[in-house]
Coordinates of C-alpha atoms (C1' of nucleotides) in Angstrom, one line a residue:
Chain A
X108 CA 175.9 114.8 142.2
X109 CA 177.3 113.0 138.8
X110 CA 180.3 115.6 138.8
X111 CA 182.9 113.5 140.5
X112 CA 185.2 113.1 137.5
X113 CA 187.8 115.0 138.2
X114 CA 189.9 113.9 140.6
X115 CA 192.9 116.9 140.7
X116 CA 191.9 117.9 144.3
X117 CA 193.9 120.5 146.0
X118 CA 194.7 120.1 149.8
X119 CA 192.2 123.1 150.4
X120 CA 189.5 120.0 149.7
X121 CA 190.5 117.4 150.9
X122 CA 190.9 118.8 154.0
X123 CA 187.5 119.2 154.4
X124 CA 184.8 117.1 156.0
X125 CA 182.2 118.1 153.9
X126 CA 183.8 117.8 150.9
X127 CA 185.2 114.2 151.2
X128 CA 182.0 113.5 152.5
X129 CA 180.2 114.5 149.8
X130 CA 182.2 112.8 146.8
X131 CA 182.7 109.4 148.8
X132 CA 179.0 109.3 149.2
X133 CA 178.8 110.4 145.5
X134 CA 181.6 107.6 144.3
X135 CA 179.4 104.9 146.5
X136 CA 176.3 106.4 144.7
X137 CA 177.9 105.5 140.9
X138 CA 178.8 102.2 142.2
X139 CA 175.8 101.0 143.5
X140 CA 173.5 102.6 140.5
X141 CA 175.9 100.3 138.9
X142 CA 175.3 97.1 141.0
X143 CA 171.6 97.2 140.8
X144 CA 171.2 98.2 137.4
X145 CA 170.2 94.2 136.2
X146 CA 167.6 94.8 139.0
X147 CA 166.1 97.8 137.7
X148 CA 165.9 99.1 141.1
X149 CA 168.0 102.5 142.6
X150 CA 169.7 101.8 145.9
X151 CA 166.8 103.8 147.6
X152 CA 164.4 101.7 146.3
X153 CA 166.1 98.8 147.8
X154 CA 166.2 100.7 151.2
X155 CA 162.6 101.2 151.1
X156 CA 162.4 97.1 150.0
X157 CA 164.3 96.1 152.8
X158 CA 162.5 98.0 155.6
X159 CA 159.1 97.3 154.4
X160 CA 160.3 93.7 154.1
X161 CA 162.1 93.4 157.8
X162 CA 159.5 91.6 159.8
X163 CA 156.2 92.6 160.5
X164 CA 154.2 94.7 157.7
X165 CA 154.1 98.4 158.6
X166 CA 152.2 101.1 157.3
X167 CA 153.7 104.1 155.0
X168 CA 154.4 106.8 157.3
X169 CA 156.2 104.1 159.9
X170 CA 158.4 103.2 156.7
X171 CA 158.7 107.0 155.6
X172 CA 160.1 107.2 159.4
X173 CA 162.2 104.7 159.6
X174 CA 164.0 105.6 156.4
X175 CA 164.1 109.1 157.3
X176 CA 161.8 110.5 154.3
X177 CA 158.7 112.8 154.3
X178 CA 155.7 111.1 153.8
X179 CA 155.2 112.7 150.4
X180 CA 158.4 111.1 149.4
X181 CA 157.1 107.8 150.4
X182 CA 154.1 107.6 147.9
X183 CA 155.9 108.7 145.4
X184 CA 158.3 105.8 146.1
X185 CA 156.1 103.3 146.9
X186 CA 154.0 104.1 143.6
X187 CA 157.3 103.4 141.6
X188 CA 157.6 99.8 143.3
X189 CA 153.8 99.3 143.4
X190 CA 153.9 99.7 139.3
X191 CA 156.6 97.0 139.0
X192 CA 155.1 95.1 141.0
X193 CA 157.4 94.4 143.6
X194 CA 154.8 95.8 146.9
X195 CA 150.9 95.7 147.3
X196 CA 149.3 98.5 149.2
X197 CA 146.3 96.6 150.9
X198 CA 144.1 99.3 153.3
X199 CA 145.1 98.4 157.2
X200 CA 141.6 97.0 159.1
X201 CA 142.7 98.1 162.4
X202 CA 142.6 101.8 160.9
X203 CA 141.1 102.3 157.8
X204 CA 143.3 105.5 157.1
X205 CA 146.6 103.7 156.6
X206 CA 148.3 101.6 154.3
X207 CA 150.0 98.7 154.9
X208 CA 152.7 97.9 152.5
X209 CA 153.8 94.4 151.8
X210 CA 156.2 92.9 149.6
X211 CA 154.7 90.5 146.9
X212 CA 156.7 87.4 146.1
X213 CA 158.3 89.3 143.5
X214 CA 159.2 91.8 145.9
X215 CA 160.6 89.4 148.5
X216 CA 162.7 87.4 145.8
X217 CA 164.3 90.5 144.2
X218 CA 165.0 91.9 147.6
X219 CA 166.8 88.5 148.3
X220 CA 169.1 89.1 145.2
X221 CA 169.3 92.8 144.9
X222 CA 170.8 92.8 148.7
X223 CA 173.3 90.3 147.5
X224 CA 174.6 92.6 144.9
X225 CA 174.7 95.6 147.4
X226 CA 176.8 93.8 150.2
X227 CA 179.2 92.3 147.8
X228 CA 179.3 96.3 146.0
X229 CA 180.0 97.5 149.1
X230 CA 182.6 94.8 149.9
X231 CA 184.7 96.0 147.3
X232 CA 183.7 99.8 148.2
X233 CA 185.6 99.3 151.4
X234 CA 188.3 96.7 150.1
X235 CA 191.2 99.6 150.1
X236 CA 190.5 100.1 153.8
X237 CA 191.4 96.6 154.6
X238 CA 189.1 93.7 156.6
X239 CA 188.8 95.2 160.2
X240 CA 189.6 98.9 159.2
X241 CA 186.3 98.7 156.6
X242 CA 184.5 97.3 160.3
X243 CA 185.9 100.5 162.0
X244 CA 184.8 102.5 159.3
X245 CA 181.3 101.3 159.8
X246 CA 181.0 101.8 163.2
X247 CA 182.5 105.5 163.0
X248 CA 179.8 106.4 160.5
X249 CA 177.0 104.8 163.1
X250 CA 178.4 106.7 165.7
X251 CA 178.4 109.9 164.2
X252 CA 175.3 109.4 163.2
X253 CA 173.6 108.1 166.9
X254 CA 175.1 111.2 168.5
X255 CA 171.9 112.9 169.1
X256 CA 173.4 116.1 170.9
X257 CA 172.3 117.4 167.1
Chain B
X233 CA 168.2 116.3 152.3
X234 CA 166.9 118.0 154.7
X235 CA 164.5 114.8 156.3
X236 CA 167.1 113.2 158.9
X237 CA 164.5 113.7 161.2
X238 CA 163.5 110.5 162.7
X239 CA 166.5 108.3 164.7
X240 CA 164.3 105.2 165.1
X241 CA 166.6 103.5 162.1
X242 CA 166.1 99.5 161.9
X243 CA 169.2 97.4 161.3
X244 CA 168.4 96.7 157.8
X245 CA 169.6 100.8 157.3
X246 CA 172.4 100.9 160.1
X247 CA 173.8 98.3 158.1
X248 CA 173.6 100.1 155.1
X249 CA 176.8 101.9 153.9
X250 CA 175.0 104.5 151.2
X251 CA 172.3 104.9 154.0
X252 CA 175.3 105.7 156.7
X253 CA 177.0 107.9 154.3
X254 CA 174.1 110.2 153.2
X255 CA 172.8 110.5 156.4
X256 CA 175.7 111.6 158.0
X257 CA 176.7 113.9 155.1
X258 CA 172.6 115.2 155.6
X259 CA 173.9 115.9 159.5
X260 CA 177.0 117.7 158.6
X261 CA 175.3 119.9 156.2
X262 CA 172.7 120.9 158.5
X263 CA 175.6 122.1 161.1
X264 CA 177.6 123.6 158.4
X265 CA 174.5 125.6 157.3
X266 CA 174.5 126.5 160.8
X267 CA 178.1 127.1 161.5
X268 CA 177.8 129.2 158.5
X269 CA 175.0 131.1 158.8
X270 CA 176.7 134.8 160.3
X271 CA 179.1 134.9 157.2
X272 CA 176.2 134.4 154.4
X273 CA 177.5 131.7 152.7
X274 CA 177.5 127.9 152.3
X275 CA 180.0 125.2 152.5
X276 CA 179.9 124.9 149.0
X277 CA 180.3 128.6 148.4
X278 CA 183.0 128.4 151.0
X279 CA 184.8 125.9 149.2
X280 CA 185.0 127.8 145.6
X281 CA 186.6 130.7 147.9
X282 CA 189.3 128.3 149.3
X283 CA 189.9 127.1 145.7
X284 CA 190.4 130.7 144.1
X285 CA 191.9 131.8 147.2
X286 CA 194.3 128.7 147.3
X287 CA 197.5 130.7 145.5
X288 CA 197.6 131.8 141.8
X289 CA 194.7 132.8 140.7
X290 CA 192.7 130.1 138.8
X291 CA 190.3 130.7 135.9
X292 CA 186.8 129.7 135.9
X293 CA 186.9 126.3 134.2
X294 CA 190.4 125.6 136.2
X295 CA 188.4 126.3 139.3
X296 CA 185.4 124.3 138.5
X297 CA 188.0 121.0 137.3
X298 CA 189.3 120.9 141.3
X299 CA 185.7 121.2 142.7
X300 CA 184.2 119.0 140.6
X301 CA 181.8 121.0 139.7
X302 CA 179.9 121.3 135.8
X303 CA 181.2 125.0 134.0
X304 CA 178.1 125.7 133.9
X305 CA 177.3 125.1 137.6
X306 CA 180.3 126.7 137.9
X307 CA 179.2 129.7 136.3
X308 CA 176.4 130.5 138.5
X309 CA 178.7 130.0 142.0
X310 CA 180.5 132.8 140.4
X311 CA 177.6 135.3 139.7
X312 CA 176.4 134.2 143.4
X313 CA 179.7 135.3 144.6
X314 CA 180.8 138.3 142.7
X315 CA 176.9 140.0 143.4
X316 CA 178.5 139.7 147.4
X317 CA 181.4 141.5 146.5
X318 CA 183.3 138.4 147.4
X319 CA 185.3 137.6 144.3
X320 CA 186.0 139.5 140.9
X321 CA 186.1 138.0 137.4
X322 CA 188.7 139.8 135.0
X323 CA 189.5 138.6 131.6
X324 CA 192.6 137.0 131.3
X325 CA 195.4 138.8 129.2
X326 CA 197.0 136.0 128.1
X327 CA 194.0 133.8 126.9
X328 CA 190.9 136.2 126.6
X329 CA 188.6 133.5 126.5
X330 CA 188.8 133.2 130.1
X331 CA 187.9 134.5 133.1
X332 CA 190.3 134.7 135.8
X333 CA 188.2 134.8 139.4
X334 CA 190.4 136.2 142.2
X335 CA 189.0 136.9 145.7
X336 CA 188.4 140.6 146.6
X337 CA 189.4 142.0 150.2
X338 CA 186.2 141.5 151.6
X339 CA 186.6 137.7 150.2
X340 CA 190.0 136.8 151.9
X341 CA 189.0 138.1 155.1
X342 CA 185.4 136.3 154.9
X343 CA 187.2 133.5 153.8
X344 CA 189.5 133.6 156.6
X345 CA 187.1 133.8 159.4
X346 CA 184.8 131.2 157.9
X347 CA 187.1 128.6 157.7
X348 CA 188.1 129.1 161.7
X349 CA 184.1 128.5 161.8
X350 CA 184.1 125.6 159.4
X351 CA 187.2 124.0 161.1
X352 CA 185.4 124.4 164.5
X353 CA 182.6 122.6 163.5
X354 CA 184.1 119.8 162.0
X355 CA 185.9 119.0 164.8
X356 CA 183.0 119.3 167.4
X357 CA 181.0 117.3 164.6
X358 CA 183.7 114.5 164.7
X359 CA 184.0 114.9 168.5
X360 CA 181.8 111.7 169.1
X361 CA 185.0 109.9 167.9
X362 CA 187.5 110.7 169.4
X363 CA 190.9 112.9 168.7
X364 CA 192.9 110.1 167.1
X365 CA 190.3 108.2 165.8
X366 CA 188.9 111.1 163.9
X367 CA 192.1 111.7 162.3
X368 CA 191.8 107.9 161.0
X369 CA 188.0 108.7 159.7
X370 CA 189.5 111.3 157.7
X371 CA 192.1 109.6 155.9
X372 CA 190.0 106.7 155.3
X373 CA 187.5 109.0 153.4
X374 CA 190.9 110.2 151.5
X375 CA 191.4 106.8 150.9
X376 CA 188.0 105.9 149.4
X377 CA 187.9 108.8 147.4
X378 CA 191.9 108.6 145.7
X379 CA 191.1 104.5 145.2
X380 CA 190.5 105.7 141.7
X381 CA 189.4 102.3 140.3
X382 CA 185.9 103.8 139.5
Chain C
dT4 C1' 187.8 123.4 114.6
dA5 C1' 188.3 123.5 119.7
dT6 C1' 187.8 125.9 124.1
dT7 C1' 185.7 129.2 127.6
dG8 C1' 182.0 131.3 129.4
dT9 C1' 177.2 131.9 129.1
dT10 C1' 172.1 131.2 128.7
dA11 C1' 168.0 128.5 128.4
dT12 C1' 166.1 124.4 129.6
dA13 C1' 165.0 120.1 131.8
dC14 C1' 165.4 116.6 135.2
dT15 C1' 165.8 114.7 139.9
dC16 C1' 165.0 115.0 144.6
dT17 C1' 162.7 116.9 148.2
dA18 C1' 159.5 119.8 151.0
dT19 C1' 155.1 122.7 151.9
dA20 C1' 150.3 123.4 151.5
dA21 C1' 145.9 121.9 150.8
dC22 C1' 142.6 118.2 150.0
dT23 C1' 140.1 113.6 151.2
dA24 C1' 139.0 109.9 154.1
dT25 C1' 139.0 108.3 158.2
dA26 C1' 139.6 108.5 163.4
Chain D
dT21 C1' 140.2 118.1 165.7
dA22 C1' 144.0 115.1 164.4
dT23 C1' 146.1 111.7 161.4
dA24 C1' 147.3 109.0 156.9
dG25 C1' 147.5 109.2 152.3
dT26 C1' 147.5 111.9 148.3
dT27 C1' 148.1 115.7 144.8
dA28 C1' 149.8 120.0 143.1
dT29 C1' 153.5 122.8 143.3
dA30 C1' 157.8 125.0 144.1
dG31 C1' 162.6 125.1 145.3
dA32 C1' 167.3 123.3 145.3
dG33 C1' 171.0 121.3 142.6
dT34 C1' 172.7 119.7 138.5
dA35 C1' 173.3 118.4 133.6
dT36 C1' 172.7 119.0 128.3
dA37 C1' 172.4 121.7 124.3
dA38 C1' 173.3 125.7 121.8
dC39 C1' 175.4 130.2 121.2
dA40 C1' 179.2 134.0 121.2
dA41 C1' 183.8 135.2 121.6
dT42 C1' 188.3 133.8 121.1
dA43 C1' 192.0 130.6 120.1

DNA sequence: TATTGTTATACTCTATAACTATA
DNA sequence: TATAGTTATAGAGTATAACAATA
């Protein structure tokens, strides 16, 4: 979505669940193109930078599952940061059928400053909430999203 | 998205706000497809007929300004819904250049008994949070979404 | 000249199926 | 036989450009 301009929203809309949650997750989606833009990264990207970068090196289809992606996705993301240099696929020893992705030095460093941009961003996402309601916020969305009754 | 498969989510992502928000907008779409399902149309389907069936009828472009929608996306929600015999476009007499899309029979009452659906589900959906607290999720999503910034 | 609806077209994101190599 | 990665391909969803009718 890149439709969100206008802004003359019956109450039939914003009534809805879906509906808010669609355009706040679009409005958050402008604003953090916007953040990472000098890093010539997309918010996704970034994701997949700071998962492969967490602790110990994983392979593709661990990252593609911990980020919730089919593994088709995953090359096709990796590739992108691959070319700019920013990961190195090296084969895994242990099983010669995987790939274990690690971040190169560029790759750690841009990660470092990239995630700077994103938590201030989001900061300021939130700031109309207020301090401890933004908190609440947070731990609404992660609750919504652990209930696994699905 | 359709890939919000995998719950094994690091903290580097439960952290994330854009990674919360898509994800839980992913898991509401996947129960409003299924909440749906018996009436034949989507949430966002459902939504254009709560906007043309909100009180005077609307024209096309009118319609597509409160959704937020392109015309041109627009355009094609209409076809979808006029070949279901939901909604009917008439020129309108005072400006012929547009279309004026009001709901046929069969659309109000699909519309009505939909919407009990939809409402349903958004409330077991939100369920994990509790009665007042969900109230509070929803108007902080209003909040985020009015905070018009940009 | 500008606006509304429309069509054609292209782009992004994502999934499915089939292939290769390893296990 | 099954798994990891890859490629080709197709399906949503959406936007841009150009056109016709009307203002």
């Amino acid at each position: 979505m890149a439709e969100s301009g206008s802004r003359a929203t019956g109450d039939v809309l914003t009534q809805r669940l879906g509906y808010l949650l669609k355009h706040v997750q679009a409005r958050l989606a402008e604003e953090s193109a916007r953040a990472l833009e000098p890093f010539g990264v997309s918010g996704r990207e970034l994701a997949v930078l700071a998962v492969l970068g967490e602790d110990r090196p994983i392979s593709q289809l661990e990252g593609a599952g911990k980020l919730g992606v089919d593994r088709t996705t995953m090359v096709a993301l990796v590739d992108r940061l691959e070319r700019d240099g920013l990961v190195e696929r090296r084969r895994s020893e242990l099983d010669r059928r995987k790939n274990v992705v690690a971040l190169t030095e560029r790759g750690e460093d841009l990660l470092r400053r990239a995630e700077d941009a994103r938590r201030r961003m989001e900061r300021e996402f939130l700031a109309p909430l207020g301090g401890a309601e933004a908190e609440w916020f947070l731990r609404a969305l992660r609750l919504l999203l652990a209930d696994d009754s699905r």
